[in-house]
Amino acid sequence: MGFLLLVAAAAGAVTVPVGKTTTLVVLSSPRVNVPAGPFRMGASTDELKMARGLCADELRGGGALLLELGPRCGTRYDAEAPQAEVWLPAFAIDRTEVTVADYKACVKQDACRPAPDVGLGDDGRLPVERVTHDEAAAYCAFRKGRLPTEAEWEKAARGPGRRIWPWGNEWQDRRGNRGRVERATPGGDPSGEADTLEVADGFAARAPVGSFPAGASLYGVLDAAGNVWEWTATIFARDPPQSATRFDPRGPMLGNEWVARGGSYRSPPSDLRVTRRLGLSPSERVPGVGFRCAYDDEKSTP
């Protein structure tokens, strides 16, 4: 038996036809608000131990010799410690990574550079990649935003508590677009790049943003584990920002690399943890490196 249903929406009431099966899709806001307050930033001693063990398991699964395990997994994650409670003001952050279509719109407005390596002919739903740090910052300025600080990115991805991945403390496939450690496959790709791709998550390379809703953080941030690494507004240093201050840590003023977070479609689960840090040259165009924007006003709207 059909019935009439009126749904209040931002653009006014929506009338659902009588006598038909109708599916209503409620679109989420493109940004999420993260409230002011404290959170635990960085990895604890136990979390680092777990990360090293996971790294070793991944390498063994990829056929690595035991001799290779120590150098790769031993000090790889040391820059994530110490763990400390830090306080951040309220901010907003994009729910998903910036897409090819988003970036193309900025190029059309002459606010972003039309660099050929960025791949503006790709599927518009995919996260944009191969952008430099300056290009990412320029796009966020076009959106009246900015790149998130490293602390903001981690709080949005981790939420309250001590989650290792955005959804919890156990890795679960189909909650993030991941890769795997490089494997020496006989007769395989000489560059090793193909051996880092993983199709078990449903995508060999980049996935359309928001493809893994079950992997959302408690704040509603999507794709914080995998898909593309994300530039931040923090300069990389061996000692992380929380080691210097507990209030709105922003990192050093000078340095040669900027922090990227979140891992990519080429990264194994050990590199998709919310505390994983990577330093990259700001001028590099790296496959699997993109970004999302942050905004100072938690009430801001697109």
mmCIF file of C-alpha atoms in Angstrom:
data_model
loop_
_atom_site.group_PDB
_atom_site.id
_atom_site.type_symbol
_atom_site.label_atom_id
_atom_site.label_comp_id
_atom_site.label_asym_id
_atom_site.label_seq_id
_atom_site.Cartn_x
_atom_site.Cartn_y
_atom_site.Cartn_z
ATOM 1 C CA MET A 1 0.000 0.000 0.000
ATOM 2 C CA GLY A 2 1.479 3.289 -1.058
ATOM 3 C CA PHE A 3 1.573 6.422 1.038
ATOM 4 C CA LEU A 4 2.691 10.033 0.785
ATOM 5 C CA LEU A 5 5.832 11.030 2.597
ATOM 6 C CA LEU A 6 7.203 14.531 2.934
ATOM 7 C CA VAL A 7 10.890 14.840 3.794
ATOM 8 C CA ALA A 8 12.286 18.137 5.017
ATOM 9 C CA ALA A 9 15.390 19.024 3.059
ATOM 10 C CA ALA A 10 17.689 21.992 2.751
ATOM 11 C CA ALA A 11 16.133 22.920 -0.575
ATOM 12 C CA GLY A 12 12.548 22.449 0.693
ATOM 13 C CA ALA A 13 10.091 19.569 1.049
ATOM 14 C CA VAL A 14 10.504 16.505 -1.164
ATOM 15 C CA THR A 15 7.306 14.736 -2.281
ATOM 16 C CA VAL A 16 7.537 10.938 -2.599
ATOM 17 C CA PRO A 17 5.075 9.464 -5.168
ATOM 18 C CA VAL A 18 2.185 7.343 -3.890
ATOM 19 C CA GLY A 19 2.048 3.639 -4.807
ATOM 20 C CA LYS A 20 5.730 3.320 -5.770
ATOM 21 C CA THR A 21 8.845 2.037 -4.060
ATOM 22 C CA THR A 22 11.112 5.029 -3.521
ATOM 23 C CA THR A 23 14.675 5.076 -2.237
ATOM 24 C CA LEU A 24 15.773 8.234 -0.472
ATOM 25 C CA VAL A 25 19.494 8.965 -0.426
ATOM 26 C CA VAL A 26 20.654 11.426 2.219
ATOM 27 C CA LEU A 27 23.868 13.088 1.136
ATOM 28 C CA SER A 28 26.426 13.742 3.870
ATOM 29 C CA SER A 29 27.971 17.141 4.298
ATOM 30 C CA PRO A 30 31.240 17.429 2.355
ATOM 31 C CA ARG A 31 32.948 18.556 5.563
ATOM 32 C CA VAL A 32 33.019 17.282 9.117
ATOM 33 C CA ASN A 33 33.367 19.392 12.240
ATOM 34 C CA VAL A 34 35.946 18.325 14.806
ATOM 35 C CA PRO A 35 35.304 19.857 18.233
ATOM 36 C CA ALA A 36 37.876 21.618 20.356
ATOM 37 C CA GLY A 37 39.538 19.508 23.003
ATOM 38 C CA PRO A 38 42.267 16.975 23.737
ATOM 39 C CA PHE A 39 43.227 13.731 22.016
ATOM 40 C CA ARG A 40 46.083 11.234 22.201
ATOM 41 C CA MET A 41 48.614 12.005 19.468
ATOM 42 C CA GLY A 42 51.428 9.687 18.389
ATOM 43 C CA ALA A 43 52.228 6.048 19.050
ATOM 44 C CA SER A 44 52.827 4.446 22.423
ATOM 45 C CA THR A 45 55.610 1.928 23.093
ATOM 46 C CA ASP A 46 53.129 -0.941 22.751
ATOM 47 C CA GLU A 47 51.771 0.444 19.479
ATOM 48 C CA LEU A 48 55.267 0.712 18.027
ATOM 49 C CA LYS A 49 55.954 -2.880 19.037
ATOM 50 C CA MET A 50 52.738 -3.955 17.312
ATOM 51 C CA ALA A 51 53.661 -1.992 14.171
ATOM 52 C CA ARG A 52 57.068 -3.657 13.954
ATOM 53 C CA GLY A 53 55.514 -7.080 14.355
ATOM 54 C CA LEU A 54 52.931 -6.356 11.669
ATOM 55 C CA CYS A 55 55.666 -5.060 9.364
ATOM 56 C CA ALA A 56 57.664 -8.264 9.847
ATOM 57 C CA ASP A 57 54.601 -10.401 9.127
ATOM 58 C CA GLU A 58 53.927 -8.459 5.937
ATOM 59 C CA LEU A 59 57.492 -8.891 4.736
ATOM 60 C CA ARG A 60 57.483 -12.612 5.447
ATOM 61 C CA GLY A 61 54.199 -12.904 3.598
ATOM 62 C CA GLY A 62 55.812 -11.124 0.671
ATOM 63 C CA GLY A 63 58.697 -13.580 0.574
ATOM 64 C CA ALA A 64 61.319 -11.377 2.226
ATOM 65 C CA LEU A 65 64.374 -13.007 3.764
ATOM 66 C CA LEU A 66 64.748 -12.758 7.531
ATOM 67 C CA LEU A 67 67.848 -10.630 6.974
ATOM 68 C CA GLU A 68 65.631 -7.971 5.400
ATOM 69 C CA LEU A 69 63.225 -7.729 8.319
ATOM 70 C CA GLY A 70 65.444 -5.884 10.804
ATOM 71 C CA PRO A 71 66.509 -2.893 8.686
ATOM 72 C CA ARG A 72 63.020 -2.271 7.312
ATOM 73 C CA CYS A 73 60.956 -2.723 10.464
ATOM 74 C CA GLY A 74 63.413 -1.831 13.234
ATOM 75 C CA THR A 75 63.425 1.978 13.304
ATOM 76 C CA ARG A 76 60.864 2.643 10.574
ATOM 77 C CA TYR A 77 58.217 3.992 12.949
ATOM 78 C CA ASP A 78 60.325 5.661 15.643
ATOM 79 C CA ALA A 79 59.312 9.172 14.513
ATOM 80 C CA GLU A 80 55.738 8.459 15.660
ATOM 81 C CA ALA A 81 56.700 8.546 19.351
ATOM 82 C CA PRO A 82 56.199 9.759 22.009
ATOM 83 C CA GLN A 83 52.469 9.565 22.544
ATOM 84 C CA ALA A 84 51.054 12.585 24.360
ATOM 85 C CA GLU A 85 47.722 14.232 25.035
ATOM 86 C CA VAL A 86 47.471 17.468 23.043
ATOM 87 C CA TRP A 87 44.728 20.086 22.801
ATOM 88 C CA LEU A 88 43.396 21.492 19.522
ATOM 89 C CA PRO A 89 40.924 24.281 18.749
ATOM 90 C CA ALA A 90 37.791 23.352 16.772
ATOM 91 C CA PHE A 91 38.188 22.997 13.020
ATOM 92 C CA ALA A 92 36.487 21.481 10.007
ATOM 93 C CA ILE A 93 38.020 19.095 7.475
ATOM 94 C CA ASP A 94 36.940 17.611 4.152
ATOM 95 C CA ARG A 95 35.108 14.333 4.572
ATOM 96 C CA THR A 96 36.948 12.872 1.545
ATOM 97 C CA GLU A 97 40.143 13.498 -0.332
ATOM 98 C CA VAL A 98 40.101 16.163 -3.055
ATOM 99 C CA THR A 99 38.995 14.581 -6.326
ATOM 100 C CA VAL A 100 40.155 15.015 -9.894
ATOM 101 C CA ALA A 101 36.884 16.820 -10.652
ATOM 102 C CA ASP A 102 37.405 19.159 -7.677
ATOM 103 C CA TYR A 103 40.914 20.030 -8.806
ATOM 104 C CA LYS A 104 39.827 20.486 -12.414
ATOM 105 C CA ALA A 105 37.290 23.093 -11.283
ATOM 106 C CA CYS A 106 40.115 25.024 -9.623
ATOM 107 C CA VAL A 107 42.165 24.858 -12.835
ATOM 108 C CA LYS A 108 39.229 26.199 -14.835
ATOM 109 C CA GLN A 109 39.095 29.179 -12.481
ATOM 110 C CA ASP A 110 42.836 29.812 -13.074
ATOM 111 C CA ALA A 111 43.458 29.309 -9.356
ATOM 112 C CA CYS A 112 45.380 26.022 -9.803
ATOM 113 C CA ARG A 113 48.140 25.017 -12.182
ATOM 114 C CA PRO A 114 47.167 22.686 -15.063
ATOM 115 C CA ALA A 115 50.219 20.438 -14.596
ATOM 116 C CA PRO A 116 50.122 17.535 -17.105
ATOM 117 C CA ASP A 117 51.228 14.938 -14.541
ATOM 118 C CA VAL A 118 48.209 15.601 -12.327
ATOM 119 C CA GLY A 119 45.984 13.552 -14.643
ATOM 120 C CA LEU A 120 42.987 15.814 -15.134
ATOM 121 C CA GLY A 121 41.646 13.371 -17.715
ATOM 122 C CA ASP A 122 41.215 10.658 -15.078
ATOM 123 C CA ASP A 123 37.854 9.614 -13.655
ATOM 124 C CA GLY A 124 36.661 12.691 -11.763
ATOM 125 C CA ARG A 125 35.623 10.643 -8.729
ATOM 126 C CA LEU A 126 39.184 9.505 -8.057
ATOM 127 C CA PRO A 127 41.391 11.385 -5.593
ATOM 128 C CA VAL A 128 43.759 13.714 -7.389
ATOM 129 C CA GLU A 129 47.403 12.604 -7.135
ATOM 130 C CA ARG A 130 50.883 13.763 -8.172
ATOM 131 C CA VAL A 131 50.241 17.270 -6.855
ATOM 132 C CA THR A 132 53.062 19.194 -5.200
ATOM 133 C CA HIS A 133 52.716 20.636 -1.726
ATOM 134 C CA ASP A 134 52.365 24.180 -3.119
ATOM 135 C CA GLU A 135 49.654 23.055 -5.544
ATOM 136 C CA ALA A 136 47.713 21.397 -2.742
ATOM 137 C CA ALA A 137 47.980 24.539 -0.605
ATOM 138 C CA ALA A 138 46.841 26.718 -3.534
ATOM 139 C CA TYR A 139 43.768 24.555 -4.062
ATOM 140 C CA CYS A 140 42.811 24.770 -0.388
ATOM 141 C CA ALA A 141 43.209 28.578 -0.506
ATOM 142 C CA PHE A 142 40.866 28.573 -3.531
ATOM 143 C CA ARG A 143 38.339 26.753 -1.325
ATOM 144 C CA LYS A 144 38.913 29.367 1.429
ATOM 145 C CA GLY A 145 40.653 26.730 3.489
ATOM 146 C CA ARG A 146 44.156 25.405 4.110
ATOM 147 C CA LEU A 147 46.018 22.162 4.476
ATOM 148 C CA PRO A 148 45.435 20.546 7.885
ATOM 149 C CA THR A 149 48.216 20.487 10.413
ATOM 150 C CA GLU A 150 49.596 17.052 11.180
ATOM 151 C CA ALA A 151 47.842 17.137 14.567
ATOM 152 C CA GLU A 152 44.504 18.076 13.006
ATOM 153 C CA TRP A 153 44.788 15.294 10.460
ATOM 154 C CA GLU A 154 45.506 12.706 13.140
ATOM 155 C CA LYS A 155 42.704 13.844 15.430
ATOM 156 C CA ALA A 156 40.181 13.718 12.565
ATOM 157 C CA ALA A 157 41.379 10.229 11.602
ATOM 158 C CA ARG A 158 41.843 8.783 15.082
ATOM 159 C CA GLY A 159 39.035 10.356 17.039
ATOM 160 C CA PRO A 160 38.921 10.074 20.830
ATOM 161 C CA GLY A 161 40.698 7.071 22.287
ATOM 162 C CA ARG A 162 43.699 5.195 20.898
ATOM 163 C CA ARG A 163 42.513 3.620 17.664
ATOM 164 C CA ILE A 164 45.278 2.192 15.500
ATOM 165 C CA TRP A 165 43.213 2.547 12.322
ATOM 166 C CA PRO A 166 40.275 4.963 11.923
ATOM 167 C CA TRP A 167 37.699 2.237 12.724
ATOM 168 C CA GLY A 168 39.479 0.430 15.556
ATOM 169 C CA ASN A 169 42.450 -1.646 16.672
ATOM 170 C CA GLU A 170 42.242 -4.551 14.225
ATOM 171 C CA TRP A 171 43.017 -4.377 10.541
ATOM 172 C CA GLN A 172 39.991 -5.284 8.431
ATOM 173 C CA ASP A 173 40.059 -5.618 4.664
ATOM 174 C CA ARG A 174 37.455 -3.706 2.680
ATOM 175 C CA ARG A 175 37.737 -0.764 5.089
ATOM 176 C CA GLY A 176 40.555 0.926 3.228
ATOM 177 C CA ASN A 177 42.234 0.926 -0.171
ATOM 178 C CA ARG A 178 45.572 -0.701 0.538
ATOM 179 C CA GLY A 179 48.590 -2.205 -1.181
ATOM 180 C CA ARG A 180 51.246 -4.630 -0.027
ATOM 181 C CA VAL A 181 54.983 -4.710 0.508
ATOM 182 C CA GLU A 182 57.131 -5.015 -2.586
ATOM 183 C CA ARG A 183 57.764 -8.635 -3.467
ATOM 184 C CA ALA A 184 60.547 -10.105 -5.554
ATOM 185 C CA THR A 185 58.313 -11.987 -7.962
ATOM 186 C CA PRO A 186 60.225 -13.994 -10.589
ATOM 187 C CA GLY A 187 59.459 -12.552 -13.995
ATOM 188 C CA GLY A 188 57.468 -9.737 -12.419
ATOM 189 C CA ASP A 189 57.606 -5.994 -12.927
ATOM 190 C CA PRO A 190 61.312 -4.962 -12.837
ATOM 191 C CA SER A 191 60.384 -1.684 -11.122
ATOM 192 C CA GLY A 192 58.571 -3.520 -8.350
ATOM 193 C CA GLU A 193 55.619 -1.125 -8.639
ATOM 194 C CA ALA A 194 53.109 -3.690 -9.849
ATOM 195 C CA ASP A 195 54.010 -5.939 -6.932
ATOM 196 C CA THR A 196 52.797 -3.295 -4.450
ATOM 197 C CA LEU A 197 49.245 -3.278 -5.842
ATOM 198 C CA GLU A 198 46.488 -5.264 -4.131
ATOM 199 C CA VAL A 199 43.132 -6.148 -5.696
ATOM 200 C CA ALA A 200 41.650 -7.883 -2.632
ATOM 201 C CA ASP A 201 40.100 -4.588 -1.523
ATOM 202 C CA GLY A 202 38.269 -4.278 -4.830
ATOM 203 C CA PHE A 203 40.602 -1.761 -6.470
ATOM 204 C CA ALA A 204 44.061 -2.312 -7.937
ATOM 205 C CA ALA A 205 44.969 1.376 -7.691
ATOM 206 C CA ARG A 206 43.005 4.471 -6.615
ATOM 207 C CA ALA A 207 39.355 4.076 -5.649
ATOM 208 C CA PRO A 208 36.618 6.691 -6.032
ATOM 209 C CA VAL A 209 36.551 8.702 -2.816
ATOM 210 C CA GLY A 210 34.146 7.379 -0.205
ATOM 211 C CA SER A 211 34.259 3.801 -1.514
ATOM 212 C CA PHE A 212 34.894 2.422 1.982
ATOM 213 C CA PRO A 213 32.185 3.863 4.276
ATOM 214 C CA ALA A 214 32.831 1.151 6.880
ATOM 215 C CA GLY A 215 36.322 2.591 7.306
ATOM 216 C CA ALA A 216 35.129 6.014 8.465
ATOM 217 C CA SER A 217 36.582 7.567 11.600
ATOM 218 C CA LEU A 218 34.312 8.441 14.527
ATOM 219 C CA TYR A 219 34.132 11.982 13.173
ATOM 220 C CA GLY A 220 33.015 10.693 9.770
ATOM 221 C CA VAL A 221 36.276 11.201 7.855
ATOM 222 C CA LEU A 222 36.598 8.758 4.935
ATOM 223 C CA ASP A 223 39.684 7.264 3.241
ATOM 224 C CA ALA A 224 42.020 8.261 6.054
ATOM 225 C CA ALA A 225 43.557 4.779 5.724
ATOM 226 C CA GLY A 226 44.817 4.303 2.187
ATOM 227 C CA ASN A 227 43.820 5.508 -1.284
ATOM 228 C CA VAL A 228 46.377 8.363 -1.378
ATOM 229 C CA TRP A 229 48.870 9.831 1.055
ATOM 230 C CA GLU A 230 47.747 13.302 2.119
ATOM 231 C CA TRP A 231 49.882 16.429 2.391
ATOM 232 C CA THR A 232 49.729 18.350 5.676
ATOM 233 C CA ALA A 233 50.824 21.843 6.701
ATOM 234 C CA THR A 234 53.545 20.460 9.010
ATOM 235 C CA ILE A 235 57.252 20.318 8.218
ATOM 236 C CA PHE A 236 58.750 16.901 8.894
ATOM 237 C CA ALA A 237 61.229 16.387 11.734
ATOM 238 C CA ARG A 238 62.371 13.252 13.518
ATOM 239 C CA ASP A 239 60.812 14.543 16.737
ATOM 240 C CA PRO A 240 57.056 14.845 16.133
ATOM 241 C CA PRO A 241 55.119 18.018 17.026
ATOM 242 C CA GLN A 242 53.657 16.619 20.263
ATOM 243 C CA SER A 243 57.166 16.246 21.684
ATOM 244 C CA ALA A 244 57.554 20.065 21.725
ATOM 245 C CA THR A 245 54.166 21.380 22.872
ATOM 246 C CA ARG A 246 50.824 20.073 24.093
ATOM 247 C CA PHE A 247 48.746 22.998 22.749
ATOM 248 C CA ASP A 248 47.901 23.042 19.028
ATOM 249 C CA PRO A 249 51.292 21.585 17.942
ATOM 250 C CA ARG A 250 52.381 22.703 14.478
ATOM 251 C CA GLY A 251 55.923 21.390 14.137
ATOM 252 C CA PRO A 252 59.190 23.148 13.213
ATOM 253 C CA MET A 253 59.449 26.382 11.229
ATOM 254 C CA LEU A 254 62.165 25.152 8.869
ATOM 255 C CA GLY A 255 62.920 21.908 7.070
ATOM 256 C CA ASN A 256 63.302 20.229 3.691
ATOM 257 C CA GLU A 257 60.323 17.869 3.819
ATOM 258 C CA TRP A 258 56.627 18.093 4.635
ATOM 259 C CA VAL A 259 54.593 15.471 6.434
ATOM 260 C CA ALA A 260 52.201 13.237 4.492
ATOM 261 C CA ARG A 261 49.711 11.035 6.311
ATOM 262 C CA GLY A 262 47.349 8.124 5.733
ATOM 263 C CA GLY A 263 49.156 5.791 3.329
ATOM 264 C CA SER A 264 48.082 4.973 -0.222
ATOM 265 C CA TYR A 265 46.809 2.227 -2.502
ATOM 266 C CA ARG A 266 50.406 0.941 -2.566
ATOM 267 C CA SER A 267 50.814 0.829 1.222
ATOM 268 C CA PRO A 268 50.442 -2.287 3.409
ATOM 269 C CA PRO A 269 48.298 -2.070 6.583
ATOM 270 C CA SER A 270 51.315 -1.222 8.763
ATOM 271 C CA ASP A 271 51.640 2.043 6.824
ATOM 272 C CA LEU A 272 47.920 2.857 7.056
ATOM 273 C CA ARG A 273 47.899 3.318 10.825
ATOM 274 C CA VAL A 274 46.703 6.755 11.967
ATOM 275 C CA THR A 275 50.065 7.604 13.552
ATOM 276 C CA ARG A 276 52.227 6.757 10.508
ATOM 277 C CA ARG A 277 54.333 9.714 9.326
ATOM 278 C CA LEU A 278 56.111 10.190 6.017
ATOM 279 C CA GLY A 279 58.414 13.052 5.002
ATOM 280 C CA LEU A 280 58.327 14.087 1.329
ATOM 281 C CA SER A 281 60.029 16.798 -0.701
ATOM 282 C CA PRO A 282 57.404 19.505 -1.343
ATOM 283 C CA SER A 283 58.269 19.746 -5.051
ATOM 284 C CA GLU A 284 57.869 16.024 -5.776
ATOM 285 C CA ARG A 285 55.033 14.677 -7.916
ATOM 286 C CA VAL A 286 54.558 11.270 -6.361
ATOM 287 C CA PRO A 287 52.008 8.685 -7.505
ATOM 288 C CA GLY A 288 49.604 8.044 -4.671
ATOM 289 C CA VAL A 289 50.036 11.440 -2.988
ATOM 290 C CA GLY A 290 47.039 13.757 -2.749
ATOM 291 C CA PHE A 291 45.392 15.837 -0.021
ATOM 292 C CA ARG A 292 42.276 17.154 1.697
ATOM 293 C CA CYS A 293 41.612 20.631 3.125
ATOM 294 C CA ALA A 294 40.877 21.975 6.593
ATOM 295 C CA TYR A 295 39.017 25.097 7.708
ATOM 296 C CA ASP A 296 39.408 27.281 10.797
ATOM 297 C CA ASP A 297 35.696 27.898 11.408
ATOM 298 C CA GLU A 298 33.924 24.738 12.562
ATOM 299 C CA LYS A 299 30.642 26.239 11.325
ATOM 300 C CA SER A 300 32.043 26.870 7.832
ATOM 301 C CA THR A 301 29.997 25.700 4.874
ATOM 302 C CA PRO A 302 31.111 24.977 1.296
#
